[in-house]
Coordinates of C-alpha atoms in Angstrom, one line a residue:
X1 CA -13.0 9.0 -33.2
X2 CA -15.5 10.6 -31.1
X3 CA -17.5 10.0 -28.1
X4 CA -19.3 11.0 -24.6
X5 CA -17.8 10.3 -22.2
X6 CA -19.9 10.4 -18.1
X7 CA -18.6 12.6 -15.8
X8 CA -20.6 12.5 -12.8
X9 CA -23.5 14.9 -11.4
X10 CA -25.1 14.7 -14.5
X11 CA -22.4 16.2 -17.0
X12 CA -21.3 14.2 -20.2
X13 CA -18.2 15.9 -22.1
X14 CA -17.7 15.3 -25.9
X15 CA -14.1 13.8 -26.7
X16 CA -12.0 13.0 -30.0
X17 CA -9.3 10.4 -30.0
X18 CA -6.7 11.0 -32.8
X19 CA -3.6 8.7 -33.8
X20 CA -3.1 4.8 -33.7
X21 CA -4.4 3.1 -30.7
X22 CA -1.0 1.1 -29.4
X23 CA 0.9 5.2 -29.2
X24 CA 1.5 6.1 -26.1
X25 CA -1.8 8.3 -25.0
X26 CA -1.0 12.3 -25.2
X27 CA -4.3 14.6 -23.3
X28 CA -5.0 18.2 -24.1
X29 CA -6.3 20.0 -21.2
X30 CA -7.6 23.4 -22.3
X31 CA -7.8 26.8 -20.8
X32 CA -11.1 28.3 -19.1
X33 CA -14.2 28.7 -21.8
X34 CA -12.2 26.9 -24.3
X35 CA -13.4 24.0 -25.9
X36 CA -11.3 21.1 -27.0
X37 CA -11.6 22.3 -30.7
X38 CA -9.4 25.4 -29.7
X39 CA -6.4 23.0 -30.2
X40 CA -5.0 23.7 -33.6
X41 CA -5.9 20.8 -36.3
X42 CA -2.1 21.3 -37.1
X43 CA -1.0 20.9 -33.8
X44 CA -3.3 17.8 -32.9
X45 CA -2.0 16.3 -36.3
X46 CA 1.9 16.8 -36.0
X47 CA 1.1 15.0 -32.4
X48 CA -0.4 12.2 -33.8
X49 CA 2.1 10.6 -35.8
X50 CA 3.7 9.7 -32.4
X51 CA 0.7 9.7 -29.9
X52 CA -3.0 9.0 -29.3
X53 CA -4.0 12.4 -29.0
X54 CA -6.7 13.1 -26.8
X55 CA -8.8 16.5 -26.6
X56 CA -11.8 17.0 -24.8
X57 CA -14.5 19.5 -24.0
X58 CA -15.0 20.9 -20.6
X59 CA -18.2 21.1 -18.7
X60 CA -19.9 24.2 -20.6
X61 CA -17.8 24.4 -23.4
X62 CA -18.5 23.0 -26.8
X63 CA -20.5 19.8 -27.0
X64 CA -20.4 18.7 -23.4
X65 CA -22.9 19.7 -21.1
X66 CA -23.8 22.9 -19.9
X67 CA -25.6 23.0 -16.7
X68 CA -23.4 25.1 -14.3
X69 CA -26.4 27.3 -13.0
X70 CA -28.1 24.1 -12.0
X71 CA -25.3 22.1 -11.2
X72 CA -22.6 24.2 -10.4
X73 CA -18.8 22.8 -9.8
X74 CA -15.4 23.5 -8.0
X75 CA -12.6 24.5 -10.5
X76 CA -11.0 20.9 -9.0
X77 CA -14.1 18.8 -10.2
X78 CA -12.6 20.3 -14.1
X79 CA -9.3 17.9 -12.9
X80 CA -11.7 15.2 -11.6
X81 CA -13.3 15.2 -15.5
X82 CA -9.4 14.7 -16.8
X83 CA -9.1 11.3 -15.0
X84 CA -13.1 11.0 -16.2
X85 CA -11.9 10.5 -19.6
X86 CA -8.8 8.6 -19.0
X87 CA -10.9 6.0 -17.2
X88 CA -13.4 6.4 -20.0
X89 CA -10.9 5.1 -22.6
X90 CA -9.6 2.5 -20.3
X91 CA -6.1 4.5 -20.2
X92 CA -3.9 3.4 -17.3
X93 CA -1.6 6.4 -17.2
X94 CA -1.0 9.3 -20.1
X95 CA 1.4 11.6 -21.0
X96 CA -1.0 15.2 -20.0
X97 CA -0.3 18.8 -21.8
X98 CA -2.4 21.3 -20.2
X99 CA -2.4 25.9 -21.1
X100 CA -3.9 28.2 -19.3
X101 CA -6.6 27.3 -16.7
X102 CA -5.5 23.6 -18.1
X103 CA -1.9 24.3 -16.2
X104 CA -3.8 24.4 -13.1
X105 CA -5.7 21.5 -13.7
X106 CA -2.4 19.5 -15.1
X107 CA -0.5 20.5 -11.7
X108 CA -3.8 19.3 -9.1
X109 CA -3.2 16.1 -11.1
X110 CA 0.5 16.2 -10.3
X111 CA -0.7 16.6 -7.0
X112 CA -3.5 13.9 -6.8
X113 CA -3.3 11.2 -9.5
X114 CA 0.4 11.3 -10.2
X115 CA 0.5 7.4 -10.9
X116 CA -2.1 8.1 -13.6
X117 CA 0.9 10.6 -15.4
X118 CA 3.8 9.7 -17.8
X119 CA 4.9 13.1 -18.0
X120 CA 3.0 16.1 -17.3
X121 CA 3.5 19.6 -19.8
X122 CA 2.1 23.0 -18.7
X123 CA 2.5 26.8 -19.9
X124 CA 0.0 30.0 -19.8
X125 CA -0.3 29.4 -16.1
X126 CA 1.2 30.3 -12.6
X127 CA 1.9 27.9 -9.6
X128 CA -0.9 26.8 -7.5
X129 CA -1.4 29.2 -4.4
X130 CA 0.2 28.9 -1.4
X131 CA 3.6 28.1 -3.4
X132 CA 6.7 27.9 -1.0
X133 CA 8.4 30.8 -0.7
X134 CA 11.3 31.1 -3.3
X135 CA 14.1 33.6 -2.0
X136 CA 15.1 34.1 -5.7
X137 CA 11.3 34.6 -7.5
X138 CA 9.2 36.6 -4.8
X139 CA 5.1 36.7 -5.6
X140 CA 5.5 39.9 -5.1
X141 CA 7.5 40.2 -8.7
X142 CA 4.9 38.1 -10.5
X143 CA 3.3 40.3 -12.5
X144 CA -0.2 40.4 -13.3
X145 CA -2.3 40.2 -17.0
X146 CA -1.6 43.3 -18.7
X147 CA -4.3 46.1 -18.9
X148 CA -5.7 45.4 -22.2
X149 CA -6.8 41.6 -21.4
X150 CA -8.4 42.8 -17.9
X151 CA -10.4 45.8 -20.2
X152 CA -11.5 42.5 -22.7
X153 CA -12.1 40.6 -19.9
X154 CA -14.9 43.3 -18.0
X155 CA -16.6 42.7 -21.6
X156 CA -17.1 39.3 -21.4
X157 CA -20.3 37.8 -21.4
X158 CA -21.9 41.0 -23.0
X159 CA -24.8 40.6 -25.4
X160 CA -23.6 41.0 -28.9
X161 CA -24.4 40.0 -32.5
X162 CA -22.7 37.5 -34.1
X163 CA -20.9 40.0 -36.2
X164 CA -20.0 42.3 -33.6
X165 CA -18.7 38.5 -31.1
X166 CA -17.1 37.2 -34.0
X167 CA -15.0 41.0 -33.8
X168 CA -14.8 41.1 -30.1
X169 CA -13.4 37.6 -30.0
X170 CA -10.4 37.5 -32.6
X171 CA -9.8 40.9 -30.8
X172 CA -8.5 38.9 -27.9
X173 CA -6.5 36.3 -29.7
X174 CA -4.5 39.3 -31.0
X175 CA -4.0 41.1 -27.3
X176 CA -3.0 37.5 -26.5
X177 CA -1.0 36.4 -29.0
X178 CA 1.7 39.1 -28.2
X179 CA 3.8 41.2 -29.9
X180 CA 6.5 38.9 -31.5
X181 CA 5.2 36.4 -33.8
X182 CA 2.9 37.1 -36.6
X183 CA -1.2 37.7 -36.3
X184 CA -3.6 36.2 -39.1
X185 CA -7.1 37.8 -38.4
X186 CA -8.2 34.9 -41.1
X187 CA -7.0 32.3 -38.8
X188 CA -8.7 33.1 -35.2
X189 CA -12.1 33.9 -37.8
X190 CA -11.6 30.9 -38.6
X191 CA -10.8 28.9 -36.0
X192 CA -13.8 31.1 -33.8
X193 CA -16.2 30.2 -36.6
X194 CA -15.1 26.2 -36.3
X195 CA -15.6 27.2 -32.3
X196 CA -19.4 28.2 -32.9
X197 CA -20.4 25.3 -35.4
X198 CA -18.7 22.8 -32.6
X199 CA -21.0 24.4 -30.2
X200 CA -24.5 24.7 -31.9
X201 CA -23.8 28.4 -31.5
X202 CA -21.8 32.1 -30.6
X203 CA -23.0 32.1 -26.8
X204 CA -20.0 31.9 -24.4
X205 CA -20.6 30.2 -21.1
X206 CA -18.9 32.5 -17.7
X207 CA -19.3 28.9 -15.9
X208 CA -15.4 28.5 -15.2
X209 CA -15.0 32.5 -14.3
X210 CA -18.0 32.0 -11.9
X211 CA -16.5 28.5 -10.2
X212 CA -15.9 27.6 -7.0
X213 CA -11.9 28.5 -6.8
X214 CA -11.7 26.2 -3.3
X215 CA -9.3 23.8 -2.9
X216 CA -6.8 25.2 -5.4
X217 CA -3.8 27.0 -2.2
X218 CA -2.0 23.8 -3.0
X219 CA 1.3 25.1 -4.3
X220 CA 3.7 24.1 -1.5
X221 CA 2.4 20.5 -2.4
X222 CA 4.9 20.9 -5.5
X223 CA 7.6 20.4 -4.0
X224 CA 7.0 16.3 -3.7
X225 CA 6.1 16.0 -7.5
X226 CA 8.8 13.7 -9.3
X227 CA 6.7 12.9 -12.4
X228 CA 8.8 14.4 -14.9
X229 CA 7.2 17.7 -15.7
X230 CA 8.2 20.1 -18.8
X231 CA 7.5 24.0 -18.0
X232 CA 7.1 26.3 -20.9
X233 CA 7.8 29.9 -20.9
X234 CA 5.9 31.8 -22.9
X235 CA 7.9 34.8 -23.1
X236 CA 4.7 37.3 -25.0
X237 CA 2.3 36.0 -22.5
X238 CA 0.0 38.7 -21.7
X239 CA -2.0 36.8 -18.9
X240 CA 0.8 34.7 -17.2
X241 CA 4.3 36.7 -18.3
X242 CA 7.7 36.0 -17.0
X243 CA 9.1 35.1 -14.4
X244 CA 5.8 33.1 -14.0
X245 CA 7.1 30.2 -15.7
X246 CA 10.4 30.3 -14.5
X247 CA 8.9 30.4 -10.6
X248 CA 6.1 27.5 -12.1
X249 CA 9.4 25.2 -12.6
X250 CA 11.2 26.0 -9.8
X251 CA 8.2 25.2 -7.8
X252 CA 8.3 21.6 -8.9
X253 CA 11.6 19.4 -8.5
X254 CA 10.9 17.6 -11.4
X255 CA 10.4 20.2 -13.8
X256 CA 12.8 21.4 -16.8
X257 CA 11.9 25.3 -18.0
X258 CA 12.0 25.8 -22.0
X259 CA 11.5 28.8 -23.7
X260 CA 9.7 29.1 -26.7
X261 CA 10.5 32.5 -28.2
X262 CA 7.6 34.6 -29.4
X263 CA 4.6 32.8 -27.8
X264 CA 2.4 34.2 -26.3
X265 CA -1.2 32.9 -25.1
X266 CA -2.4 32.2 -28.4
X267 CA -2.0 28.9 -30.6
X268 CA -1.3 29.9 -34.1
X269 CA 0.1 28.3 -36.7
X270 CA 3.7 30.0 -36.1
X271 CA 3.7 28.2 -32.8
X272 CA 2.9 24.9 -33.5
X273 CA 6.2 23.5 -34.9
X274 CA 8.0 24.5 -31.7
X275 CA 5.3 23.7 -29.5
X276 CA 5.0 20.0 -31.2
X277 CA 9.0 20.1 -31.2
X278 CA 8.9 20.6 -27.8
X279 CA 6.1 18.4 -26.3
X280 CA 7.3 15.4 -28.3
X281 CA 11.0 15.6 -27.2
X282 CA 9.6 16.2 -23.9
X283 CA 7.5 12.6 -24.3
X284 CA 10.0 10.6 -25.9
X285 CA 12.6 11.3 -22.8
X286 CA 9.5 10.4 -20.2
X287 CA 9.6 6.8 -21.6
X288 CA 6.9 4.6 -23.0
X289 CA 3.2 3.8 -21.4
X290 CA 1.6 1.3 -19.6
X291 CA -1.5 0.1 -21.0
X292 CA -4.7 -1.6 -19.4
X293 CA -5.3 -5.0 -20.5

């Protein structure tokens, strides 16, 4: 099923329920520029058959509105839409999955809506800033993206044919994929092209990389978190490599670190059994939902 859902200041974000109605509610935060269709149709699928999967797009992404250089937003007010579309669906609390910039967003709801969480799932991302020092996992041994993203990143935003975006974009998804498992240029044609027909078209919105980033030197909050939380290490990240996870679940008292071997920062087919393995495991120990009347 699909639907708008009112977010406030003007912005309405497009969202797709999939699975029965009485499973426990599962929602898919994505990563920054990504819409809600970047979740694999695989992955979304394997979910529901225990779940009511919920993806959504963020503010200027996809079908949801795009109005940043009118209306521009904090990074937090992309957390503020999560809860948006919880209350939308009259969802008392949800078990949340969030990569990528959707980590960050998945830990400020740790931090401010934790009653509103069943279990909380995170990976591609770093802890919040201002993280409590950890005498094992310094910042200062956190390293950063590798070279190659930062040199696709500086070319972001560039006017280019469709042709020549199509190229630049499944480009990426390889860098970020990694080095382990197995890269099907088909599939990220594919899944860019279902990316452009969801939109109405090839232009990619900087919104999110132009946001306000106040608000977010939270880390040290962390350490109060006892929603149970599931940390996965993505071993091939490019952007967010280890020991990022490993400091991530330290961070957080609550948190259990599992490694997926092979992943990277890309969502192919090879990585949805384990990631579905993992996430669903994961759900099952948090315990059942409460539901609105």
């Amino acid at each position: 099923m699909e639907t708008f859902v009112d977010a406030g200041d003007g912005y309405r974000l497009w969202v797709e329920t999939t699975g029965g109605e009485g499973l426990p509610p599962l929602l898919l935060v994505m990563g920054a520029g990504a819409s809600g269709i970047a979740w694999p149709g695989e992955l979304v699928a394997r979910l529901a058959r225990h779940h009511r999967v919920i993806r959504y797009d963020h503010r200027d992404t996809g079908r949801s509105t795009r109005a940043f250089h009118e209306r521009p937003y904090a990074i937090r007010d992309l957390a503020g839409d999560a809860v948006a579309v919880l209350d939308a669906l009259s969802i008392e609390r949800a078990h949340v999955a969030g990569m990528s910039l959707g980590g960050y967003l998945v830990q400020l709801l740790l931090l401010d809506h934790p009653g509103r969480l069943l279990s909380a799932a995170l990976w591609g991302t770093s802890v919040l800033g201002g993280a409590r020092p950890d005498p094992e996992i310094r910042d200062e041994d956190l390293p950063g993206p590798d070279p190659r993203v930062l040199a696709m990143w500086e070319q972001m935003g560039q006017e280019r044919d469709q042709e020549a975006e199509l190229r630049w974009r499944v480009e990426h998804w390889r860098i970020l994929n990694g080095g382990v498992l197995p890269f099907d240029t088909g599939e990220f044609e594919d899944l860019e092209r279902r990316v452009a027909a969801h939109s109405g078209g090839w232009t990619a919105s900087l919104a999110h990389a132009l946001a306000d980033r106040s608000g977010m030197e939270r880390g040290g909050e962390l350490a109060r978190v006892t929603v149970p939380t599931l940390v996965i290490d993505a071993p091939e990240d490019p952007i967010t490599p280890p020991p990022h996870a490993a400091r991530l679940a330290r961070a957080v008292p609550s948190a259990r670190l599992v490694t997926i071997p092979g992943l990277g920062h890309a969502l192919s087919r090879a990585t949805v059994s384990p990631l579905a393995d993992a996430l669903i495991a994961h759900t099952r120990s948090a315990g059942a939902p409460g539901r609105t009347p």
